[in-house]
Short mmCIF file of C-alpha atoms in Angstrom, two decimals:
data_model
loop_
_atom_site.label_atom_id
_atom_site.label_comp_id
_atom_site.label_asym_id
_atom_site.label_seq_id
_atom_site.Cartn_x
_atom_site.Cartn_y
_atom_site.Cartn_z
CA MET J 1260 98.42 61.54 113.03
CA GLY J 1261 98.83 65.00 114.07
CA LEU J 1262 101.08 67.96 113.83
CA ALA J 1263 103.74 67.64 111.02
CA LYS J 1264 107.46 68.38 111.56
CA ARG J 1265 108.19 71.70 109.59
CA ILE J 1266 110.82 72.32 106.82
CA ILE J 1267 112.09 76.01 106.84
CA PRO J 1268 114.21 77.52 103.85
CA CYS J 1269 116.23 80.35 105.20
CA LEU J 1270 117.10 83.43 103.09
CA ASP J 1271 119.92 85.51 104.23
CA VAL J 1272 119.07 88.81 102.42
CA THR J 1273 121.34 92.17 102.26
CA ALA J 1274 120.75 95.59 100.35
CA GLY J 1275 117.42 93.99 99.16
CA ARG J 1276 118.93 90.81 97.73
CA VAL J 1277 119.31 87.26 98.75
CA VAL J 1278 123.14 87.06 99.41
CA LYS J 1279 124.00 83.32 98.85
CA GLY J 1280 122.17 83.36 95.58
CA THR J 1281 120.13 80.31 94.27
CA ASN J 1282 120.17 78.04 91.31
CA PHE J 1283 116.64 77.98 90.16
CA VAL J 1284 116.80 77.22 86.73
CA ASP J 1285 113.72 79.10 85.52
CA LEU J 1286 113.67 82.09 87.80
CA ARG J 1287 114.07 85.46 85.97
CA ASP J 1288 115.97 86.93 88.83
CA ALA J 1289 117.32 84.12 90.98
CA GLY J 1290 118.57 86.93 93.82
CA ASP J 1291 114.99 88.34 94.37
CA PRO J 1292 113.86 87.50 98.07
CA VAL J 1293 110.02 87.69 97.17
CA GLU J 1294 110.37 85.60 93.93
CA ILE J 1295 112.30 82.95 95.89
CA ALA J 1296 110.02 83.02 98.81
CA ARG J 1297 107.41 82.17 96.18
CA ARG J 1298 109.06 79.49 94.64
CA TYR J 1299 109.55 78.01 98.33
CA ASP J 1300 106.08 78.43 99.07
CA GLU J 1301 105.08 76.33 95.71
CA GLN J 1302 107.47 73.57 96.75
CA GLY J 1303 105.53 73.15 99.99
CA ALA J 1304 107.58 74.69 102.28
CA ASP J 1305 106.03 75.36 105.72
CA GLU J 1306 107.43 78.48 106.62
CA VAL J 1307 110.25 80.87 105.17
CA THR J 1308 112.72 82.75 107.47
CA PHE J 1309 114.56 85.81 106.04
CA LEU J 1310 117.61 86.93 107.76
CA ASP J 1311 118.78 90.47 107.23
CA ILE J 1312 122.37 90.68 107.46
CA THR J 1313 122.74 94.23 106.49
CA ALA J 1314 125.45 95.70 108.22
CA SER J 1315 124.41 99.29 107.86
CA SER J 1316 121.42 100.96 109.82
CA ASP J 1317 120.17 103.25 106.68
CA GLN J 1318 119.42 99.78 104.89
CA ARG J 1319 117.13 98.29 107.15
CA ASP J 1320 114.08 99.93 105.85
CA ILE J 1321 114.67 97.73 102.85
CA ILE J 1322 113.62 94.42 104.54
CA LEU J 1323 110.03 96.07 105.44
CA HIS J 1324 109.43 96.43 101.87
CA ILE J 1325 110.51 93.05 101.06
CA ILE J 1326 108.37 91.79 103.54
CA GLU J 1327 105.38 93.92 102.60
CA ALA J 1328 105.57 92.53 98.99
CA CYS J 1329 106.02 89.04 100.32
CA ALA J 1330 102.87 89.14 102.39
CA GLU J 1331 101.00 89.89 99.32
CA GLN J 1332 102.07 86.96 97.52
CA VAL J 1333 103.13 84.30 100.23
CA PHE J 1334 100.50 82.69 102.21
CA ILE J 1335 102.56 80.88 104.78
CA PRO J 1336 104.48 81.96 107.52
CA LEU J 1337 107.23 84.51 107.26
CA THR J 1338 109.83 85.09 110.08
CA VAL J 1339 112.44 87.72 109.93
CA GLY J 1340 115.53 88.17 111.87
CA GLY J 1341 118.83 90.42 112.11
CA GLY J 1342 119.14 93.80 113.46
CA VAL J 1343 116.04 93.69 115.88
CA ARG J 1344 117.12 95.53 119.02
CA LYS J 1345 113.64 97.18 120.07
CA VAL J 1346 110.02 96.49 120.42
CA GLU J 1347 109.34 98.88 117.97
CA ASP J 1348 111.63 97.36 115.47
CA VAL J 1349 109.49 94.01 116.20
CA ARG J 1350 106.10 95.91 115.54
CA ARG J 1351 107.31 97.79 112.41
CA LEU J 1352 108.27 93.82 110.99
CA LEU J 1353 104.88 92.63 112.02
CA ASN J 1354 103.14 95.26 110.77
CA ALA J 1355 104.93 94.96 107.51
CA GLY J 1356 103.59 91.51 107.24
CA ALA J 1357 106.04 89.30 109.29
CA ASP J 1358 104.41 86.83 111.30
CA LYS J 1359 107.38 86.07 114.04
CA VAL J 1360 110.13 88.12 114.67
CA SER J 1361 113.53 86.58 115.84
CA MET J 1362 116.26 88.46 117.85
CA ASN J 1363 119.70 87.40 119.03
CA THR J 1364 122.74 89.67 120.11
CA ALA J 1365 120.02 92.14 121.37
CA ALA J 1366 118.22 89.43 123.54
CA VAL J 1367 121.33 88.62 125.13
CA GLN J 1368 122.39 92.36 125.71
CA ASN J 1369 118.89 92.93 127.23
CA PRO J 1370 116.76 89.96 128.49
CA ASP J 1371 114.10 92.42 129.12
CA LEU J 1372 113.53 92.93 125.46
CA VAL J 1373 111.97 89.61 125.32
CA ALA J 1374 109.63 89.92 127.92
CA GLU J 1375 108.74 93.24 126.77
CA ALA J 1376 108.20 92.07 123.33
CA SER J 1377 106.28 88.86 124.29
CA ALA J 1378 104.09 90.87 126.26
CA LYS J 1379 103.26 93.48 123.77
CA VAL J 1380 102.78 91.48 120.58
CA GLY J 1381 102.10 87.54 122.20
CA SER J 1382 104.90 85.05 122.47
CA GLN J 1383 103.81 83.56 119.31
CA CYS J 1384 105.63 86.04 117.56
CA ILE J 1385 108.68 85.96 119.39
CA VAL J 1386 111.65 83.67 118.51
CA VAL J 1387 114.83 83.74 120.21
CA ALA J 1388 117.81 82.62 118.04
CA ILE J 1389 120.60 81.02 119.97
CA ASP J 1390 124.10 80.84 117.96
CA ALA J 1391 125.93 78.02 120.20
CA LYS J 1392 129.29 76.26 120.15
CA GLN J 1393 130.61 73.51 121.87
CA VAL J 1394 133.18 74.05 124.66
CA ALA J 1395 133.47 70.72 126.44
CA PRO J 1396 131.71 67.42 126.11
CA GLY J 1397 128.01 68.37 126.57
CA ARG J 1398 128.42 71.81 127.03
CA TRP J 1399 127.56 74.39 124.70
CA SER J 1400 128.07 78.32 124.86
CA VAL J 1401 126.09 81.22 123.58
CA PHE J 1402 128.02 83.12 121.08
CA THR J 1403 126.91 86.79 119.98
CA HIS J 1404 127.45 89.15 117.25
CA GLY J 1405 127.75 86.84 114.65
CA GLY J 1406 129.42 84.05 116.69
CA ARG J 1407 132.51 86.48 117.33
CA ASN J 1408 131.48 87.00 121.18
CA ASP J 1409 131.41 83.99 123.54
CA THR J 1410 129.09 85.20 126.25
CA GLY J 1411 130.31 82.41 128.71
CA MET J 1412 126.72 81.46 128.92
CA SER J 1413 124.89 78.05 128.70
CA ALA J 1414 123.03 77.22 125.65
CA ILE J 1415 120.73 75.03 127.62
CA ASP J 1416 120.51 77.51 130.59
CA TRP J 1417 120.10 80.46 128.13
CA ALA J 1418 117.13 78.32 126.19
CA ARG J 1419 115.18 77.77 129.69
CA ARG J 1420 115.66 81.47 130.41
CA VAL J 1421 114.37 82.81 127.48
CA GLU J 1422 111.21 80.21 127.75
CA GLU J 1423 110.52 81.84 131.17
CA LEU J 1424 110.66 85.29 129.60
CA GLY J 1425 108.13 84.66 126.94
CA ALA J 1426 109.59 83.58 123.95
CA GLY J 1427 107.41 81.15 121.74
CA GLU J 1428 109.94 79.41 119.71
CA ILE J 1429 113.84 78.79 119.74
CA LEU J 1430 115.93 78.98 116.43
CA LEU J 1431 119.21 77.09 117.50
CA THR J 1432 122.16 77.28 115.43
CA SER J 1433 125.49 75.39 115.88
CA MET J 1434 128.32 77.56 115.13
CA ASP J 1435 130.46 74.42 114.84
CA ARG J 1436 128.56 72.93 112.18
CA ASP J 1437 127.09 76.00 110.26
CA GLY J 1438 128.26 75.74 106.69
CA THR J 1439 130.24 72.59 106.92
CA LYS J 1440 127.50 70.20 105.67
CA ASN J 1441 128.35 67.63 108.04
CA GLY J 1442 124.70 67.83 109.62
CA PHE J 1443 123.17 69.20 112.94
CA ASP J 1444 124.98 68.84 116.03
CA LEU J 1445 122.48 66.47 117.21
CA GLY J 1446 123.63 66.50 120.66
CA LEU J 1447 123.06 70.45 121.11
CA THR J 1448 119.73 70.04 119.24
CA ARG J 1449 118.48 67.03 121.62
CA ALA J 1450 119.77 68.90 124.77
CA VAL J 1451 118.22 71.94 123.97
CA ALA J 1452 114.87 70.51 122.89
CA ASP J 1453 114.48 68.25 126.05
CA ALA J 1454 115.01 71.43 127.99
CA VAL J 1455 112.31 73.37 126.99
CA LYS J 1456 108.35 73.13 126.46
CA ILE J 1457 108.40 75.54 123.61
CA PRO J 1458 109.16 74.31 119.70
CA VAL J 1459 112.78 74.19 118.80
CA ILE J 1460 114.22 74.80 115.02
CA ALA J 1461 117.69 73.14 114.56
CA SER J 1462 119.88 74.79 112.22
CA GLY J 1463 123.25 74.57 110.62
CA GLY J 1464 125.26 72.10 109.06
CA VAL J 1465 122.52 70.47 106.61
CA GLY J 1466 124.28 68.79 103.67
CA ASN J 1467 121.85 66.37 102.55
CA LEU J 1468 118.12 65.01 103.18
CA GLN J 1469 119.32 62.39 106.08
CA HIS J 1470 120.60 65.44 107.99
CA LEU J 1471 116.95 66.85 107.92
CA ALA J 1472 115.34 63.50 109.08
CA ASP J 1473 118.16 63.19 111.75
CA GLY J 1474 117.45 66.62 113.43
CA VAL J 1475 113.95 65.48 113.80
CA THR J 1476 114.58 61.66 114.99
CA GLN J 1477 117.78 61.83 116.92
CA GLY J 1478 117.74 65.90 118.01
CA ARG J 1479 113.88 66.06 118.51
CA ALA J 1480 113.60 69.22 116.72
CA ASP J 1481 110.40 70.50 115.76
CA ALA J 1482 111.34 72.04 112.73
CA VAL J 1483 114.62 71.97 110.67
CA LEU J 1484 116.04 75.33 108.77
CA ALA J 1485 118.24 75.01 105.66
CA ALA J 1486 119.57 77.29 103.06
CA SER J 1487 122.08 76.12 100.71
CA ILE J 1488 120.63 72.32 99.99
CA PHE J 1489 117.77 74.59 98.80
CA HIS J 1490 119.06 77.46 97.12
CA PHE J 1491 121.75 75.52 94.75
CA GLY J 1492 118.71 73.25 93.71
CA GLU J 1493 120.19 70.13 95.06
CA TYR J 1494 117.16 69.39 96.82
CA THR J 1495 113.50 71.12 96.63
CA VAL J 1496 111.57 71.21 99.83
CA ARG J 1497 109.20 68.56 98.17
CA GLN J 1498 111.88 65.98 97.84
CA ALA J 1499 113.04 66.70 101.44
CA LYS J 1500 109.60 66.02 102.62
CA GLU J 1501 108.93 62.99 100.83
CA TYR J 1502 112.38 61.66 102.13
CA MET J 1503 111.16 62.46 105.59
CA ARG J 1504 107.83 60.66 105.18
CA ASP J 1505 109.88 57.71 103.62
CA GLN J 1506 111.54 57.84 107.28
CA GLY J 1507 108.08 57.72 109.22
CA ILE J 1508 108.41 61.51 109.84
CA GLU J 1509 104.81 63.28 109.89
CA VAL J 1510 105.02 66.04 107.18
CA ARG J 1511 102.82 68.39 105.30
CA LEU J 1512 102.59 66.79 101.76
CA MET Z 290 82.32 102.32 101.10
CA PRO Z 291 81.67 100.29 98.14
CA ALA Z 292 78.77 97.58 98.23
CA GLY Z 293 80.20 94.29 99.08
CA THR Z 294 83.01 95.38 101.54
CA ILE Z 295 84.67 92.98 103.84
CA ALA Z 296 85.73 94.45 106.99
CA VAL Z 297 88.53 93.47 108.92
CA ILE Z 298 88.27 94.40 112.42
CA ASP Z 299 91.28 95.95 114.13
CA TYR Z 300 91.68 96.29 117.61
CA GLY Z 301 95.38 96.85 117.76
CA MET Z 302 96.29 92.98 118.05
CA GLY Z 303 97.66 90.90 115.70
CA ASN Z 304 98.98 90.74 111.80
CA LEU Z 305 95.98 92.52 109.98
CA ARG Z 306 97.96 92.95 107.06
CA SER Z 307 98.52 89.19 106.37
CA VAL Z 308 94.81 88.64 106.90
CA SER Z 309 93.81 91.48 104.48
CA LYS Z 310 96.10 90.66 101.85
CA ALA Z 311 95.28 87.03 101.89
CA LEU Z 312 91.33 88.27 101.64
CA GLU Z 313 92.34 90.60 99.27
CA HIS Z 314 94.13 87.67 96.90
CA VAL Z 315 90.52 85.86 96.74
CA ALA Z 316 88.35 89.19 96.98
CA ASP Z 317 87.92 89.17 93.01
CA GLY Z 318 88.13 92.99 93.09
CA ARG Z 319 85.89 93.36 96.10
CA SER Z 320 86.96 95.84 98.70
CA VAL Z 321 88.55 94.91 101.85
CA VAL Z 322 89.28 97.22 104.42
CA VAL Z 323 91.10 97.18 108.09
CA THR Z 324 89.12 99.00 110.25
CA ALA Z 325 88.40 100.24 113.97
CA ASP Z 326 85.38 102.23 113.28
CA PRO Z 327 82.22 100.88 114.48
CA ALA Z 328 80.32 102.29 111.53
CA VAL Z 329 82.59 100.78 109.06
CA VAL Z 330 82.01 97.53 110.43
CA ALA Z 331 78.16 97.99 110.66
CA ALA Z 332 77.93 98.97 107.00
CA ALA Z 333 80.41 95.97 105.82
CA GLU Z 334 78.36 93.30 103.98
CA ARG Z 335 80.97 90.60 105.73
CA VAL Z 336 83.21 90.71 108.71
CA VAL Z 337 86.37 89.05 109.78
CA PHE Z 338 87.26 89.01 113.30
CA PRO Z 339 90.96 88.05 113.67
CA GLY Z 340 93.11 87.99 116.75
CA GLN Z 341 96.61 87.44 118.31
CA GLY Z 342 98.25 87.44 121.19
CA ALA Z 343 96.71 87.26 124.81
CA MET Z 344 92.88 86.94 125.20
CA PRO Z 345 92.64 89.34 128.12
CA ASP Z 346 94.91 92.13 126.16
CA CYS Z 347 92.71 91.00 123.28
CA MET Z 348 89.34 91.82 125.13
CA ALA Z 349 90.84 94.88 126.96
CA GLU Z 350 91.84 96.40 123.65
CA LEU Z 351 88.22 95.55 121.96
CA ASP Z 352 86.51 97.66 124.98
CA ALA Z 353 89.14 100.37 125.05
CA ARG Z 354 88.30 100.96 121.01
CA GLY Z 355 84.56 100.85 121.51
CA LEU Z 356 84.25 97.68 119.30
CA ARG Z 357 82.56 95.14 121.59
CA GLN Z 358 78.90 96.37 120.24
CA ALA Z 359 80.30 96.26 116.98
CA VAL Z 360 81.46 92.56 116.84
CA ILE Z 361 78.25 91.12 118.75
CA ASP Z 362 75.95 92.92 116.19
CA ALA Z 363 78.30 91.88 113.12
CA ALA Z 364 78.32 88.21 114.59
CA ALA Z 365 74.22 88.42 114.98
CA SER Z 366 73.61 89.87 111.74
CA LYS Z 367 76.12 88.96 108.79
CA PRO Z 368 78.85 86.40 107.58
CA PHE Z 369 81.17 86.53 110.35
CA LEU Z 370 84.42 84.57 110.21
CA GLY Z 371 86.50 84.82 113.69
CA ILE Z 372 90.39 83.48 113.37
CA CYS Z 373 92.34 82.27 116.36
CA ILE Z 374 91.65 84.66 119.40
CA GLY Z 375 88.69 85.86 117.36
CA GLU Z 376 87.37 82.39 117.57
CA GLN Z 377 88.24 82.07 121.22
CA MET Z 378 86.76 85.74 122.12
CA LEU Z 379 83.20 84.49 120.99
CA PHE Z 380 82.93 82.15 123.85
CA GLU Z 381 81.99 82.80 127.19
CA HIS Z 382 85.36 82.11 129.38
CA SER Z 383 88.91 81.88 129.03
CA GLU Z 384 91.42 80.04 131.15
CA GLU Z 385 94.09 82.08 129.77
CA GLY Z 386 93.88 85.18 132.62
CA ASP Z 387 90.64 83.82 134.03
CA VAL Z 388 88.52 86.64 131.82
CA PRO Z 389 85.18 86.41 130.23
CA GLY Z 390 84.65 86.39 126.46
CA LEU Z 391 81.69 88.18 124.13
CA GLY Z 392 79.51 84.96 125.32
CA ILE Z 393 78.07 84.92 121.65
CA LEU Z 394 78.67 81.37 121.51
CA PRO Z 395 78.28 78.81 124.77
CA GLY Z 396 81.36 77.09 125.83
CA GLN Z 397 84.81 77.64 127.66
CA VAL Z 398 88.68 78.39 126.11
CA ARG Z 399 91.06 75.94 127.96
CA ARG Z 400 94.84 75.30 127.58
CA PHE Z 401 96.34 72.49 126.45
CA PRO Z 402 96.74 70.14 129.86
CA ASP Z 403 100.40 69.42 130.80
CA ALA Z 404 99.63 66.05 131.65
CA ALA Z 405 98.73 65.01 127.99
CA MET Z 406 101.63 66.38 125.95
CA ALA Z 407 103.79 63.47 125.61
CA ALA Z 408 104.52 61.91 121.98
CA ALA Z 409 104.79 58.39 121.25
CA ASP Z 410 108.64 58.39 121.46
CA GLY Z 411 108.31 60.00 124.99
CA SER Z 412 109.42 63.25 123.88
CA ARG Z 413 107.08 66.31 124.88
CA LEU Z 414 104.77 68.03 122.68
CA LYS Z 415 105.56 71.56 122.63
CA VAL Z 416 103.15 74.12 123.74
CA PRO Z 417 102.21 76.48 121.89
CA HIS Z 418 100.98 74.02 119.23
CA MET Z 419 102.62 75.58 116.15
CA GLY Z 420 102.96 74.16 112.62
CA TRP Z 421 100.30 72.57 110.40
CA ASN Z 422 97.70 69.74 111.51
CA GLU Z 423 95.15 68.03 109.98
CA VAL Z 424 91.52 69.14 110.26
CA THR Z 425 88.88 66.48 110.36
CA GLN Z 426 85.85 68.39 108.77
CA THR Z 427 82.14 68.26 109.42
CA ALA Z 428 79.90 69.28 106.58
CA HIS Z 429 79.85 72.83 106.09
CA PRO Z 430 80.10 75.12 103.02
CA ILE Z 431 83.40 76.42 104.23
CA TRP Z 432 85.23 73.42 103.58
CA SER Z 433 84.26 73.43 99.83
CA GLY Z 434 86.81 72.27 97.69
CA ILE Z 435 88.98 71.34 100.69
CA ALA Z 436 90.38 67.60 101.33
CA GLN Z 437 89.35 66.10 104.40
CA ASP Z 438 92.03 66.01 106.86
CA ALA Z 439 93.76 68.89 104.78
CA ARG Z 440 96.48 70.47 107.21
CA PHE Z 441 96.22 74.31 108.39
CA TYR Z 442 98.81 76.18 109.95
CA PHE Z 443 98.07 76.82 113.68
CA VAL Z 444 99.92 78.91 116.61
CA HIS Z 445 98.02 78.43 119.94
CA SER Z 446 98.07 77.39 123.54
CA TYR Z 447 94.46 77.53 124.03
CA PHE Z 448 91.51 76.00 122.31
CA VAL Z 449 87.32 76.21 122.60
CA VAL Z 450 85.71 73.61 124.39
CA PRO Z 451 81.94 74.69 122.82
CA ALA Z 452 78.79 73.68 125.25
CA ASP Z 453 76.80 72.69 122.70
CA GLU Z 454 78.50 69.77 119.98
CA ALA Z 455 76.09 70.68 117.22
CA LEU Z 456 78.70 73.88 116.80
CA VAL Z 457 81.55 72.04 115.73
CA ILE Z 458 82.50 71.69 112.32
CA GLY Z 459 86.19 70.99 112.47
CA ARG Z 460 88.49 68.99 114.96
CA ALA Z 461 92.32 68.23 115.57
CA HIS Z 462 94.37 66.51 117.70
CA TYR Z 463 97.45 67.27 119.82
CA GLY Z 464 97.88 65.34 122.70
CA VAL Z 465 94.19 65.47 123.29
CA PRO Z 466 91.50 66.05 120.87
CA PHE Z 467 90.48 69.51 120.51
CA THR Z 468 87.70 71.58 118.49
CA CYS Z 469 89.18 73.86 115.58
CA ALA Z 470 86.29 75.33 113.82
CA VAL Z 471 82.74 76.04 114.77
CA ALA Z 472 79.74 77.75 113.21
CA ARG Z 473 76.23 78.70 113.77
CA ASP Z 474 73.89 80.44 111.53
CA ASN Z 475 76.29 83.21 110.01
CA ILE Z 476 79.17 82.62 111.91
CA VAL Z 477 82.17 80.43 111.44
CA ALA Z 478 85.29 80.68 113.65
CA VAL Z 479 88.60 78.73 113.33
CA GLN Z 480 91.36 78.20 115.53
CA PHE Z 481 94.03 77.92 112.85
CA HIS Z 482 95.18 80.89 110.57
CA PRO Z 483 93.77 79.98 106.90
CA GLU Z 484 95.66 83.16 105.80
CA LYS Z 485 99.06 81.38 106.64
CA SER Z 486 97.29 78.26 105.09
CA ALA Z 487 98.83 78.19 101.84
CA ARG Z 488 96.25 76.95 99.42
CA ASP Z 489 93.75 75.40 101.36
CA GLY Z 490 93.77 78.52 103.56
CA LEU Z 491 92.87 80.89 100.74
CA GLN Z 492 90.32 78.45 99.48
CA LEU Z 493 88.61 78.79 102.93
CA LEU Z 494 88.84 82.32 102.65
CA ALA Z 495 87.04 82.24 99.19
CA ASN Z 496 84.28 79.95 100.47
CA PHE Z 497 83.81 82.58 103.36
CA LEU Z 498 83.63 85.28 100.80
CA ALA Z 499 81.01 83.14 98.63
CA TRP Z 500 79.16 82.13 101.54
CA ARG Z 501 75.27 82.82 101.71
CA PRO Z 502 74.04 81.54 105.01
#
């Protein structure tokens, strides 16, 4: 027995609300991110990730207040991503109570940001999010700006590069699978997980509990992230963990 | 400063808000202060010494803020809890950056050895060791009400190797067996993050606040 594979519910937040909504029957306010994070904590989530999808910069501070409120009530690791451009953004989020900060487009545009941020606050706080799309068999390209721009860069090469720059973890999303409920891109997940020595979180495409298990057993992910299967009450985090345990995967129950 | 204050030492490293909020959650109205003032540390009833980041930076910041002696004095005199790098800094020396620690406890800080980082299925064990691992306890009041082998949240690439086995009160396994909790007299120190370890972590913090060494 040893380290447990992690299950991480992800909340998309804008203007202070969880966007996709949830279907928890007994929540007073299904769109309140703090209340939803608390619920996931109670269900045994290993971490919670907030993705700030706010478009306008004048609303950016709202996420800070959410994290502050969350840090007073939820005592598991909190990761925040979205709109992080500068080391100062990282610091503000950490000071508000985030444990890890995820960067995506800004890291591609300015790889020094990864190096600078991890040197300042420690690698363990810096997650690089990679959005990847298959462009040929066994080849995935990194996309930025929410999947609109093809960088032409290989996802595997970029993963190795950010590891060298000091990233402590990689959040790997398959653009092909995101929102499909067809399961993770296991080829992509395994290729990246085997290419780096830092933990890899698989994301994009979870539609059932077998998908979560496959991400670990076949994709060799260290953690699996999902949104809608938990939000809409299809499964609780605890059910997911029991299912994975029954497949021989080590989880925290 | 109210009697019974709990001081969280602030030397500019790490997520002190998480630590202070978790302590407040179990402090039953007692005051929790995050402080860089040696006088406040000296006057506190209990001291928490957290840490995150690289040990050379943490040691440098501790000295830059004039807090070294305050930590040494607190560790010699009152209930004292080290967390993560705050545990590692209590020892004599770290492989990370080849720097000396405070030397309050005898022993070294070592990195997970690359050669041992293989899982049973042939895949690689990732470093940092990040996530929830089981902790095997040795009897100590800090474990009161916490099940043997309960999981705590870890994020680290280095761990302590105490020179004296008698210091060890908790062990975990990741590629290699390693020490994740130590205690001596009024000092207890853990590698994992109780402030991020859900119910069992809060219980450990409550136990620390109730502890009368």
